[in-house]
PDB file of C-alpha atoms in Angstrom:
ATOM      1  CA  THR A 284     -15.463 -21.508  29.620  1.00  0.00           C
ATOM      2  CA  CYS A 285     -14.964 -24.596  32.329  1.00  0.00           C
ATOM      3  CA  ASP A 286     -18.404 -24.966  34.289  1.00  0.00           C
ATOM      4  CA  THR A 287     -18.686 -27.760  36.465  1.00  0.00           C
ATOM      5  CA  GLY A 288     -22.094 -26.776  37.803  1.00  0.00           C
ATOM      6  CA  ASP A 289     -21.402 -24.440  41.347  1.00  0.00           C
ATOM      7  CA  GLN A 290     -17.935 -23.263  39.398  1.00  0.00           C
ATOM      8  CA  GLN A 291     -17.227 -21.801  36.317  1.00  0.00           C
ATOM      9  CA  THR A 292     -13.522 -20.285  34.931  1.00  0.00           C
ATOM     10  CA  MET A 293     -13.512 -18.174  31.890  1.00  0.00           C
ATOM     11  CA  ALA A 294     -10.460 -17.290  29.672  1.00  0.00           C
ATOM     12  CA  ALA A 295      -9.538 -15.355  26.220  1.00  0.00           C
ATOM     13  CA  VAL A 296      -7.768 -15.655  22.864  1.00  0.00           C
ATOM     14  CA  HIS A 297      -6.302 -12.237  21.792  1.00  0.00           C
ATOM     15  CA  LEU A 298      -4.578 -12.252  18.538  1.00  0.00           C
ATOM     16  CA  LYS A 299      -2.172  -9.887  17.299  1.00  0.00           C
ATOM     17  CA  GLU A 300      -1.941  -9.390  13.457  1.00  0.00           C
ATOM     18  CA  PRO A 301       1.596  -9.767  12.179  1.00  0.00           C
ATOM     19  CA  ALA A 302       2.407  -6.287  10.490  1.00  0.00           C
ATOM     20  CA  ALA A 303       2.763  -6.488   6.463  1.00  0.00           C
ATOM     21  CA  THR A 304       5.993  -6.463   4.885  1.00  0.00           C
ATOM     22  CA  ILE A 305       6.444  -5.300   1.069  1.00  0.00           C
ATOM     23  CA  VAL A 306       7.250  -8.922  -1.340  1.00  0.00           C
ATOM     24  CA  GLU A 307       7.269  -7.196  -4.623  1.00  0.00           C
ATOM     25  CA  ARG A 308       9.038  -3.753  -4.230  1.00  0.00           C
ATOM     26  CA  LEU A 309       8.704  -0.489  -6.829  1.00  0.00           C
ATOM     27  CA  LYS A 310      10.513  -1.053 -10.180  1.00  0.00           C
ATOM     28  CA  ASP A 311      11.862   2.412 -11.958  1.00  0.00           C
ATOM     29  CA  VAL A 312       9.406   3.582 -14.478  1.00  0.00           C
ATOM     30  CA  ALA A 313      10.679   6.075 -17.684  1.00  0.00           C
ATOM     31  CA  ALA A 314       8.136   7.205 -20.126  1.00  0.00           C
ATOM     32  CA  TYR A 315       6.964  10.226 -22.268  1.00  0.00           C
ATOM     33  CA  GLU A 316       5.501  13.723 -21.285  1.00  0.00           C
ATOM     34  CA  GLY A 317       1.166  12.920 -21.376  1.00  0.00           C
ATOM     35  CA  GLU A 318       1.758   8.822 -21.030  1.00  0.00           C
ATOM     36  CA  ASP A 319       0.203   7.251 -17.632  1.00  0.00           C
ATOM     37  CA  VAL A 320       2.142   5.671 -15.722  1.00  0.00           C
ATOM     38  CA  VAL A 321       1.917   2.636 -13.255  1.00  0.00           C
ATOM     39  CA  PHE A 322       3.601   1.550  -9.967  1.00  0.00           C
ATOM     40  CA  GLU A 323       3.050  -1.456  -8.493  1.00  0.00           C
ATOM     41  CA  CYS A 324       3.799  -3.616  -5.548  1.00  0.00           C
ATOM     42  CA  ARG A 325       2.969  -6.645  -3.160  1.00  0.00           C
ATOM     43  CA  LEU A 326       2.374  -7.003   0.249  1.00  0.00           C
ATOM     44  CA  SER A 327       2.575  -9.958   2.730  1.00  0.00           C
ATOM     45  CA  GLN A 328      -1.093  -9.717   3.839  1.00  0.00           C
ATOM     46  CA  GLU A 329      -4.300  -7.831   2.357  1.00  0.00           C
ATOM     47  CA  THR A 330      -5.084  -6.273   5.866  1.00  0.00           C
ATOM     48  CA  ALA A 331      -2.484  -3.256   5.837  1.00  0.00           C
ATOM     49  CA  ARG A 332      -4.252  -0.111   6.365  1.00  0.00           C
ATOM     50  CA  ASP A 333      -1.359   1.774   6.625  1.00  0.00           C
ATOM     51  CA  ALA A 334      -0.181   2.089   3.162  1.00  0.00           C
ATOM     52  CA  GLN A 335       0.428   5.218   1.685  1.00  0.00           C
ATOM     53  CA  TRP A 336       1.982   6.638  -2.207  1.00  0.00           C
ATOM     54  CA  PHE A 337       4.427   9.828  -1.925  1.00  0.00           C
ATOM     55  CA  LEU A 338       5.291  11.991  -4.872  1.00  0.00           C
ATOM     56  CA  GLY A 339       8.438  13.226  -3.299  1.00  0.00           C
ATOM     57  CA  ASP A 340       7.330  14.063   0.500  1.00  0.00           C
ATOM     58  CA  VAL A 341       3.720  14.837  -0.706  1.00  0.00           C
ATOM     59  CA  PRO A 342       1.410  11.901   0.156  1.00  0.00           C
ATOM     60  CA  LEU A 343      -1.071  10.697  -2.783  1.00  0.00           C
ATOM     61  CA  GLN A 344      -4.296  10.452  -2.751  1.00  0.00           C
ATOM     62  CA  SER A 345      -6.752   9.226  -5.437  1.00  0.00           C
ATOM     63  CA  ASN A 346      -8.060  12.230  -7.368  1.00  0.00           C
ATOM     64  CA  GLU A 347      -8.460  12.929 -11.589  1.00  0.00           C
ATOM     65  CA  MET A 348      -4.854  13.106 -11.727  1.00  0.00           C
ATOM     66  CA  ASN A 349      -3.831   9.867  -9.568  1.00  0.00           C
ATOM     67  CA  GLU A 350      -5.414   6.458  -8.993  1.00  0.00           C
ATOM     68  CA  ILE A 351      -4.526   4.233  -6.057  1.00  0.00           C
ATOM     69  CA  ARG A 352      -5.687   0.982  -6.830  1.00  0.00           C
ATOM     70  CA  VAL A 353      -5.810  -1.870  -4.011  1.00  0.00           C
ATOM     71  CA  GLN A 354      -6.608  -5.144  -4.853  1.00  0.00           C
ATOM     72  CA  GLY A 355      -6.046  -8.389  -2.179  1.00  0.00           C
ATOM     73  CA  THR A 356      -2.278  -8.047  -1.550  1.00  0.00           C
ATOM     74  CA  HIS A 357      -1.293  -5.848  -4.762  1.00  0.00           C
ATOM     75  CA  HIS A 358      -1.204  -2.028  -4.760  1.00  0.00           C
ATOM     76  CA  SER A 359      -0.876   0.503  -7.908  1.00  0.00           C
ATOM     77  CA  LEU A 360      -0.439   4.126  -8.960  1.00  0.00           C
ATOM     78  CA  ILE A 361      -1.275   5.378 -11.392  1.00  0.00           C
ATOM     79  CA  LEU A 362      -0.009   8.780 -12.700  1.00  0.00           C
ATOM     80  CA  ARG A 363      -2.312   9.993 -15.465  1.00  0.00           C
ATOM     81  CA  LYS A 364      -0.935  12.140 -18.269  1.00  0.00           C
ATOM     82  CA  VAL A 365       2.457  12.851 -16.526  1.00  0.00           C
ATOM     83  CA  THR A 366       4.276  15.898 -17.051  1.00  0.00           C
ATOM     84  CA  LEU A 367       8.068  17.028 -16.299  1.00  0.00           C
ATOM     85  CA  GLU A 368       6.862  17.983 -13.010  1.00  0.00           C
ATOM     86  CA  ASP A 369       6.151  14.304 -11.871  1.00  0.00           C
ATOM     87  CA  CYS A 370       9.314  13.596 -11.994  1.00  0.00           C
ATOM     88  CA  GLY A 371      11.235  12.376  -9.300  1.00  0.00           C
ATOM     89  CA  SER A 372      11.077   9.261  -6.598  1.00  0.00           C
ATOM     90  CA  ILE A 373       7.440   7.495  -6.260  1.00  0.00           C
ATOM     91  CA  THR A 374       7.130   5.902  -2.470  1.00  0.00           C
ATOM     92  CA  PHE A 375       5.269   3.626  -1.246  1.00  0.00           C
ATOM     93  CA  LYS A 376       5.362   2.737   2.612  1.00  0.00           C
ATOM     94  CA  VAL A 377       3.405   0.792   4.524  1.00  0.00           C
ATOM     95  CA  GLY A 378       4.275   0.445   8.644  1.00  0.00           C
ATOM     96  CA  GLN A 379       7.824   0.717   8.810  1.00  0.00           C
ATOM     97  CA  HIS A 380       8.898  -0.739   5.711  1.00  0.00           C
ATOM     98  CA  SER A 381       9.065   0.978   2.486  1.00  0.00           C
ATOM     99  CA  SER A 382      10.266   0.901  -0.942  1.00  0.00           C
ATOM    100  CA  ALA A 383      11.023   3.542  -4.285  1.00  0.00           C
ATOM    101  CA  ALA A 384      11.693   4.307  -7.437  1.00  0.00           C
TER     102      ALA A 384
END
């Protein structure tokens, strides 16, 4: 705001947050049936709200079999007690970026 006493003008600053990118990609994991498996990746910034994990084409959510964790820019997926049905592609997507293992 600029105020001269009898005149006043105002302006505003609007910032756009840059899109998050994947800076540490997923790595392939081999395990025995019944073990827990951990997939990890790291983003360029903490505020990515649209991050999503997939097993094949199926979106995953935290439950008794899958644990999704976010600590700052570090995102991890833990598949509990994997079975042969869990074999396949794990994908992490954020915005237009994705990584698969």
